[in-house]
PDB file of C-alpha atoms in Angstrom:
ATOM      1  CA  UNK A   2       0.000   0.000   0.000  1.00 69.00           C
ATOM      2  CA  UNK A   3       1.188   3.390  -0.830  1.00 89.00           C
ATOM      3  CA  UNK A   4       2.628   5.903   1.758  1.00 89.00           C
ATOM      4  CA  UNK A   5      -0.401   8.174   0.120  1.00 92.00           C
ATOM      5  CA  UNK A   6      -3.109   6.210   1.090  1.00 94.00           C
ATOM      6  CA  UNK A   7      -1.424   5.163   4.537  1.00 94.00           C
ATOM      7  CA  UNK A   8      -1.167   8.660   5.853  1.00 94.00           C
ATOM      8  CA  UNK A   9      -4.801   9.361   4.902  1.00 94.00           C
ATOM      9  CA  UNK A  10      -5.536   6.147   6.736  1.00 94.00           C
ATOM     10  CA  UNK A  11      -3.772   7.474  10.499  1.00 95.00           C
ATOM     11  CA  UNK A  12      -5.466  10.856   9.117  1.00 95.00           C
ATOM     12  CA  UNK A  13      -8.655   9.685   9.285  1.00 94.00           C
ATOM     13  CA  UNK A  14      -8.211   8.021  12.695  1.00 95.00           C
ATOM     14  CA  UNK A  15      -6.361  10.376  14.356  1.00 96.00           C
ATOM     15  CA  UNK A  16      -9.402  13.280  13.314  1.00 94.00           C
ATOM     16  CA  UNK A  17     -12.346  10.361  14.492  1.00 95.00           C
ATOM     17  CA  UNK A  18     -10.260   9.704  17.512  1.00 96.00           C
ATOM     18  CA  UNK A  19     -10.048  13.401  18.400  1.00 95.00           C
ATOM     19  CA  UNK A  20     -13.568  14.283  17.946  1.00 94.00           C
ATOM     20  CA  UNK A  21     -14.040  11.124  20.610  1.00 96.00           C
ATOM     21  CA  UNK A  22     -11.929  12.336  22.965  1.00 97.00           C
ATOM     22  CA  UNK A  23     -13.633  15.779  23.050  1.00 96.00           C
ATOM     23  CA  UNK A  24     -17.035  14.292  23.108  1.00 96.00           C
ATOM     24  CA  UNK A  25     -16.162  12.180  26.482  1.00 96.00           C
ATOM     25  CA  UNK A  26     -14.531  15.317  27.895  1.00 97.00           C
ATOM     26  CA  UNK A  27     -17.430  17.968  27.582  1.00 95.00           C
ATOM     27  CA  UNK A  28     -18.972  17.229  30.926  1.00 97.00           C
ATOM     28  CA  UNK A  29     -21.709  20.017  29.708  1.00 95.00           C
ATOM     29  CA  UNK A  30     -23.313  17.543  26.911  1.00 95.00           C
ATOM     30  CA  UNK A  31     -23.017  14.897  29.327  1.00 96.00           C
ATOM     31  CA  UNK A  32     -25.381  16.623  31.595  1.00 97.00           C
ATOM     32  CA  UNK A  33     -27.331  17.497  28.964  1.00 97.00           C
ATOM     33  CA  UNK A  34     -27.928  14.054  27.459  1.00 97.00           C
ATOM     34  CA  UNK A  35     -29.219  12.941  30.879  1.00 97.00           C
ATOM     35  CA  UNK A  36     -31.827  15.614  30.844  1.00 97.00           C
ATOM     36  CA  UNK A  37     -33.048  14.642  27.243  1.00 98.00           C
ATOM     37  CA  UNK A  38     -33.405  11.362  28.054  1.00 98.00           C
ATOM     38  CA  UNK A  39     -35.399  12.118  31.014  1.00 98.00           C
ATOM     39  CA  UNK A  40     -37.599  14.332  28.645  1.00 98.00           C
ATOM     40  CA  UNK A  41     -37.605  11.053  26.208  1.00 98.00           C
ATOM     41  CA  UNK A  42     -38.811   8.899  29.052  1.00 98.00           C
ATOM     42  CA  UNK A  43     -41.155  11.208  30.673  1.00 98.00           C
ATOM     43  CA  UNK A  44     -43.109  11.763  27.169  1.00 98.00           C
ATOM     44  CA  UNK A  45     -42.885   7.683  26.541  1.00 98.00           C
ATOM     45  CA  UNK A  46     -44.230   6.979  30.077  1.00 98.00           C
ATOM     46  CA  UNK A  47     -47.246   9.608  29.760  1.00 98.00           C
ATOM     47  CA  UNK A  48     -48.358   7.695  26.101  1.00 98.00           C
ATOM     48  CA  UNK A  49     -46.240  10.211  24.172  1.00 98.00           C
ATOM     49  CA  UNK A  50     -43.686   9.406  21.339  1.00 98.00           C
ATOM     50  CA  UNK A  51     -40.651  10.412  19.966  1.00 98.00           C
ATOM     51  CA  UNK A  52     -40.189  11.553  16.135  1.00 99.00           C
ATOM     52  CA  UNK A  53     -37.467  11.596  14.058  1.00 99.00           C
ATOM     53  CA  UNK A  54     -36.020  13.553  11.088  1.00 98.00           C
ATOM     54  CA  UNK A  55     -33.152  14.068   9.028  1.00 98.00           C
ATOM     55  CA  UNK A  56     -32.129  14.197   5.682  1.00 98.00           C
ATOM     56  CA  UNK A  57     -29.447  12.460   3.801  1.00 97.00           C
ATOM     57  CA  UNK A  58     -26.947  10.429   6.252  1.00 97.00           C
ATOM     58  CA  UNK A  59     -28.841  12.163   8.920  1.00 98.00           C
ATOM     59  CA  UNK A  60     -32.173  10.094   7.656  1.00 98.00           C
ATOM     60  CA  UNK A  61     -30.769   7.453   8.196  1.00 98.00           C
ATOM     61  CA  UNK A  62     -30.025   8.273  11.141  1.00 98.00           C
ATOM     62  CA  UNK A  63     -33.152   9.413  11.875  1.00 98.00           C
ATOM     63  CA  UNK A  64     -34.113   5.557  10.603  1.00 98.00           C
ATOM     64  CA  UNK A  65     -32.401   3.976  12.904  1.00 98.00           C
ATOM     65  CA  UNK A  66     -32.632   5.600  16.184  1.00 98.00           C
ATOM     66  CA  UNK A  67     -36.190   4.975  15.777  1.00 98.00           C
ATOM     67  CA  UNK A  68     -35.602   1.177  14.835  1.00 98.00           C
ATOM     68  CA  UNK A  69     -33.520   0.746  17.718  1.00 98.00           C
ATOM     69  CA  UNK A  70     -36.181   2.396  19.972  1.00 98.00           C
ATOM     70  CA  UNK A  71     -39.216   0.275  18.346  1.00 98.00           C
ATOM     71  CA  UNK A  72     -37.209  -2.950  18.056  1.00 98.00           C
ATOM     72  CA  UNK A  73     -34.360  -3.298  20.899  1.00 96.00           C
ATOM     73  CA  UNK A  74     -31.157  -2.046  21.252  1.00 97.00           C
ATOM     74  CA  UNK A  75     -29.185  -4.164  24.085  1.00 96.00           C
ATOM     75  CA  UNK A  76     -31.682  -6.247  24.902  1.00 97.00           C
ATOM     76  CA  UNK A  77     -35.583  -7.832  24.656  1.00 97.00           C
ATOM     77  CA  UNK A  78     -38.046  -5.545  25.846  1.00 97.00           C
ATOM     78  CA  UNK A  79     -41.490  -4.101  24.881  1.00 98.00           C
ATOM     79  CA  UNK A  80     -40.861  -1.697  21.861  1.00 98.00           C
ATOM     80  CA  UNK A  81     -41.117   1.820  22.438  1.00 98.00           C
ATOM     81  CA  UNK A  82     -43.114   4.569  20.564  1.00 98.00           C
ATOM     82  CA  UNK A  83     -40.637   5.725  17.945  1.00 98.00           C
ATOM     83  CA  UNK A  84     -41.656   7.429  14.179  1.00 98.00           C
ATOM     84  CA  UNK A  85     -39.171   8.083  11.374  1.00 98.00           C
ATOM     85  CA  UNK A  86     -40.487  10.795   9.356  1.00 98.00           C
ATOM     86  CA  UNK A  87     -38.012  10.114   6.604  1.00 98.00           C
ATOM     87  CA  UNK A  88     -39.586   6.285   5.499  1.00 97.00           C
ATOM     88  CA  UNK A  89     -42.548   6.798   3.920  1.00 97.00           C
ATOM     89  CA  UNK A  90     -41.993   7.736   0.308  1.00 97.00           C
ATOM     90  CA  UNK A  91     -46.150   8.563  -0.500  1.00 98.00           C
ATOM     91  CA  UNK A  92     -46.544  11.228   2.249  1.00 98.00           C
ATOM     92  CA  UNK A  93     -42.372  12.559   1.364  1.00 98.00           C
ATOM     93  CA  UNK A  94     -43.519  12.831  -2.267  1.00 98.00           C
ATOM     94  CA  UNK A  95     -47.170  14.242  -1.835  1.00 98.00           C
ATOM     95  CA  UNK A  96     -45.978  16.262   0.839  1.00 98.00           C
ATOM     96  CA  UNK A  97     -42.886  17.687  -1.387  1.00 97.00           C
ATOM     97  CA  UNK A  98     -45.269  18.187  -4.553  1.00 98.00           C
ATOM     98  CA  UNK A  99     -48.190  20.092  -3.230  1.00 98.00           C
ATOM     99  CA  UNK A 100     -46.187  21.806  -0.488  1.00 97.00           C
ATOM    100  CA  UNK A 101     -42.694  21.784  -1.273  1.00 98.00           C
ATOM    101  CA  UNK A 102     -39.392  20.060   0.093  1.00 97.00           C
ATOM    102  CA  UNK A 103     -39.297  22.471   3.142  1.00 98.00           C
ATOM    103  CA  UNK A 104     -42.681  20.956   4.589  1.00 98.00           C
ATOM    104  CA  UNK A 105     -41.804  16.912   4.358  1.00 98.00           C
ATOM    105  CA  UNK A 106     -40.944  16.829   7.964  1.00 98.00           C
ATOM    106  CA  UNK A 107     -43.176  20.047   9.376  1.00 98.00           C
ATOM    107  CA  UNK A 108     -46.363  18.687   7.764  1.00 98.00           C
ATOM    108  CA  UNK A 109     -45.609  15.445   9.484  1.00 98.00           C
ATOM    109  CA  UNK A 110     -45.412  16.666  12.828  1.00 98.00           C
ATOM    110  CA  UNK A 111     -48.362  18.573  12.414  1.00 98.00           C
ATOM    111  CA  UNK A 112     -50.329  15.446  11.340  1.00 98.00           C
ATOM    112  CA  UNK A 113     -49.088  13.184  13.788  1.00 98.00           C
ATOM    113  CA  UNK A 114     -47.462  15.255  16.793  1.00 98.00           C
ATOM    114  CA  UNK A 115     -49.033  16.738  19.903  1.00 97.00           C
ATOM    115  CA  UNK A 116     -48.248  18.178  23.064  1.00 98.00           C
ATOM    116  CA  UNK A 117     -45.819  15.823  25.119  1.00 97.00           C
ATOM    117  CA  UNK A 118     -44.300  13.990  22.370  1.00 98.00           C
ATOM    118  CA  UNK A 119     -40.700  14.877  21.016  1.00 98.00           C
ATOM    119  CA  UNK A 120     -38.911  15.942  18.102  1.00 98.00           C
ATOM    120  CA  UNK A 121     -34.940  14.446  17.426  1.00 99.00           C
ATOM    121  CA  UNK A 122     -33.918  16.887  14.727  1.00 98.00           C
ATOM    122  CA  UNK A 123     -30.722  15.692  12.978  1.00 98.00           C
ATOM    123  CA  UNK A 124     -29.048  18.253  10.931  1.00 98.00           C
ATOM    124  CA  UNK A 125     -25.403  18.218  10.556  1.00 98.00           C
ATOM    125  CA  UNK A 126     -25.114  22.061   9.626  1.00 97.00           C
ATOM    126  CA  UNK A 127     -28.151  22.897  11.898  1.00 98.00           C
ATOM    127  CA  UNK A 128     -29.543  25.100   9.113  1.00 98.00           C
ATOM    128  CA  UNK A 129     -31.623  22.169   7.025  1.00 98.00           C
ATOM    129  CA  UNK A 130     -34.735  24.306   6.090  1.00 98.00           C
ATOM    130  CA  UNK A 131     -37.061  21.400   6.127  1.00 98.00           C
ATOM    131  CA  UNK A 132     -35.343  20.726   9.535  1.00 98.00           C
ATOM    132  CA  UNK A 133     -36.143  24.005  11.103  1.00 98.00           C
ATOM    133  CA  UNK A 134     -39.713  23.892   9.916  1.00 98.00           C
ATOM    134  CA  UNK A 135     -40.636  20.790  11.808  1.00 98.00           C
ATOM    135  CA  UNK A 136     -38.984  22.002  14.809  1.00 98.00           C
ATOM    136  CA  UNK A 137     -41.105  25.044  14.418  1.00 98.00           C
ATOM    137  CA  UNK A 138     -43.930  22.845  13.961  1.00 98.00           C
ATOM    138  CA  UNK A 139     -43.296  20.663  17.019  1.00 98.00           C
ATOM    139  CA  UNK A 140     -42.641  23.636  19.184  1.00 98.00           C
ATOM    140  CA  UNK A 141     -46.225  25.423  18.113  1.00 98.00           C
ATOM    141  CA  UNK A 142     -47.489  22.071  19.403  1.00 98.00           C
ATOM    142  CA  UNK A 143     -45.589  22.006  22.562  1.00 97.00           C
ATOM    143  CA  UNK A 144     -43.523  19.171  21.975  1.00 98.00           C
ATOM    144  CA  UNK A 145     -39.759  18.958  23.011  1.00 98.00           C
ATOM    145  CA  UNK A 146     -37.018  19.723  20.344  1.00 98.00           C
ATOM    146  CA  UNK A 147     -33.862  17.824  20.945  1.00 98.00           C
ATOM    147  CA  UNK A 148     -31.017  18.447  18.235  1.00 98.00           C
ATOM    148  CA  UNK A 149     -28.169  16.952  16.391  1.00 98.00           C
ATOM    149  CA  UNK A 150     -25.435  19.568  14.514  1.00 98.00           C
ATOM    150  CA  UNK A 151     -22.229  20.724  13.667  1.00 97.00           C
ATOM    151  CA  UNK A 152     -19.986  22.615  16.391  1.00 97.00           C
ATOM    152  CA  UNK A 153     -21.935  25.907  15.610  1.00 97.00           C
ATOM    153  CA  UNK A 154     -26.005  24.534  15.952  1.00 98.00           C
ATOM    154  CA  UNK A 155     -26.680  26.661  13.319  1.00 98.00           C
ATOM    155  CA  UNK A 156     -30.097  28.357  13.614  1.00 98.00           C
ATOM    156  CA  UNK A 157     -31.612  24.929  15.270  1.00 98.00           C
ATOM    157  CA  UNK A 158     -29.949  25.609  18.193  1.00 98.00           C
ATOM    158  CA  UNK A 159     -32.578  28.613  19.069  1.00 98.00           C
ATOM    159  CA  UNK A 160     -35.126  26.156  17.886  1.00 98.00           C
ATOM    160  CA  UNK A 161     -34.144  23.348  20.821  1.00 98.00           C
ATOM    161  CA  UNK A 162     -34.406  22.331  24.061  1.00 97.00           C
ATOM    162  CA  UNK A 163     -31.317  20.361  24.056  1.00 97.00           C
ATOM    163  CA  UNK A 164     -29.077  20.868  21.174  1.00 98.00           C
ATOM    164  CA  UNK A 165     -25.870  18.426  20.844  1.00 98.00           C
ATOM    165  CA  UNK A 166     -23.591  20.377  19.054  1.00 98.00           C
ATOM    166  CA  UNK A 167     -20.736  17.833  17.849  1.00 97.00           C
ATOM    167  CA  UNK A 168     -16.979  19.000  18.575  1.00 96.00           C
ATOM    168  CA  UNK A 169     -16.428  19.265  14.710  1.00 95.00           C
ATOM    169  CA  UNK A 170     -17.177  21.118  11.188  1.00 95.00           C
ATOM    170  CA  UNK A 171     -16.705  18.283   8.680  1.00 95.00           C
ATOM    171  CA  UNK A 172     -19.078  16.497   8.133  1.00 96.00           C
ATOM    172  CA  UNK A 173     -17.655  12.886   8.129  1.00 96.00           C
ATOM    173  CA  UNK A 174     -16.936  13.873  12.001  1.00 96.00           C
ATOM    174  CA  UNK A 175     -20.119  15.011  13.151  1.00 97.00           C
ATOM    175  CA  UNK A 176     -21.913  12.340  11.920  1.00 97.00           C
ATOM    176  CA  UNK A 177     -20.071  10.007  13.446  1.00 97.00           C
ATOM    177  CA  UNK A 178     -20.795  12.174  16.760  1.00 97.00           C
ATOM    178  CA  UNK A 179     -24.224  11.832  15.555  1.00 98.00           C
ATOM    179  CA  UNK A 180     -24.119   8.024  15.745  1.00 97.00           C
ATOM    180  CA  UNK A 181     -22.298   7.511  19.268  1.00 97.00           C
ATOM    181  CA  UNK A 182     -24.373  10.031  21.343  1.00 98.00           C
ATOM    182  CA  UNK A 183     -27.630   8.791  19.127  1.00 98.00           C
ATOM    183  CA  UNK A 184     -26.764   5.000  20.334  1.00 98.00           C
ATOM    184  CA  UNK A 185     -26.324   6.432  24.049  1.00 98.00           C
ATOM    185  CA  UNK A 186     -29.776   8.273  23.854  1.00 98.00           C
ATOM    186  CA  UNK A 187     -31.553   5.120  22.794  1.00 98.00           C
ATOM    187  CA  UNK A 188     -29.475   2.926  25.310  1.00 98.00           C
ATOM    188  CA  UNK A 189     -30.416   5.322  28.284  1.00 98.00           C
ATOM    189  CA  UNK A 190     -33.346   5.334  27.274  1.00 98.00           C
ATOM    190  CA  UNK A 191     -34.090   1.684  27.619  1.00 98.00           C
ATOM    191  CA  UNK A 192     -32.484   1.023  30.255  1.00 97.00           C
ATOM    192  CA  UNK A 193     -34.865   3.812  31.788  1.00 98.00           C
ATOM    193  CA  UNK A 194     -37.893   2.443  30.320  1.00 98.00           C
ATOM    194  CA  UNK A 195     -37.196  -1.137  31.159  1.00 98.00           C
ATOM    195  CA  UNK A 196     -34.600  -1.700  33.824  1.00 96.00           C
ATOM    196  CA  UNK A 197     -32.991  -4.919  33.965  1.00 90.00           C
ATOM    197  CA  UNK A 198     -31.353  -6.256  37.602  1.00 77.00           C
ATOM    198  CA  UNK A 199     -28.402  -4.180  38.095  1.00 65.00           C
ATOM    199  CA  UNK A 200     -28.884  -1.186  35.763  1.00 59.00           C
TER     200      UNK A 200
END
């Protein structure tokens, strides 16, 4: 292998292994990802749910958060109210021709969100207009706004109730973010919904 593609290689880990590090040290989102899982688990336990959007790799995201939620994550347990707003390619389309791509999530939330439930908005700039909309949406409806970004929030961040602003500005890294602290927000949350012996 060349000495090219091996020093884009240690590259590549030493920039994910950085952005780690600072995620594990900022005691601040720590503290703040125990409060919006308590917000996560309060809606759940009073019959609320928990939505999800996104858009590109953040869809996905958005996808499997919920999956993890409505399936299991560690371990068997009764699923858990969890919606992906990004699966359903009738309402996206209809939505996205007599509306426009800005409303696919917002006219969502307004369909199928109401006071108690929550919003995960993923958005790795924080500036995703169809993004902002349905957190605009959910907070007209009283719901909880918990965020995903970039280092900056972008203008989510005055949109949330918990924004979790990844250490980073590429891309690449705050996705990954995305996926760590995403994975402890669904863990914490089970573990909270259904305790096993020990937890």
């Amino acid at each position: 292998m060349s000495d090219a593609i091996q020093r884009v290689i240690r590259g590549e880990f030493e920039k994910a292994l950085a952005n780690m590090h600072a995620l594990s040290a900022d005691t601040a989102m720590h503290a703040q990802l125990e409060q919006a899982v308590a917000v996560c688990i309060d809606a759940l336990r009073n019959g609320g749910k928990l939505l999800f959007c996104g858009n590109g790799g953040s869809a996905a995201d958005a996808q499997h958060w919920a999956g993890e939620l409505v399936s299991r994550f560690y371990y068997d347990r009764p699923g858990l109210a969890a919606i992906a707003l990004t699966t359903d390619s009738s309402i996206l389309t209809a939505i996205g021709n007599d509306y426009g791509y800005d409303y696919t999530f917002a006219r969502q939330v307004e369909a199928l969100g109401q006071a108690g439930d929550v919003l995960v908005a993923i958005s790795t700039s924080g500036n995703s207009p169809n993004v902002l909309r349905a957190a605009d949406a959910a907070r007209a409806r009283s719901m909880q706004v918990i965020a995903f970004t970039g280092r900056s929030g972008g203008k989510l961040l005055a949109l949330s109730d918990s924004c979790f602003r990844m250490p980073s500005d590429e891309t690449p890294r705050i996705q990954e973010g995305h996926e760590f602290v995403g994975h402890l927000l669904c863990a914490l949350i089970e573990a909270g919904m259904f305790p096993r012996d020990g937890d």
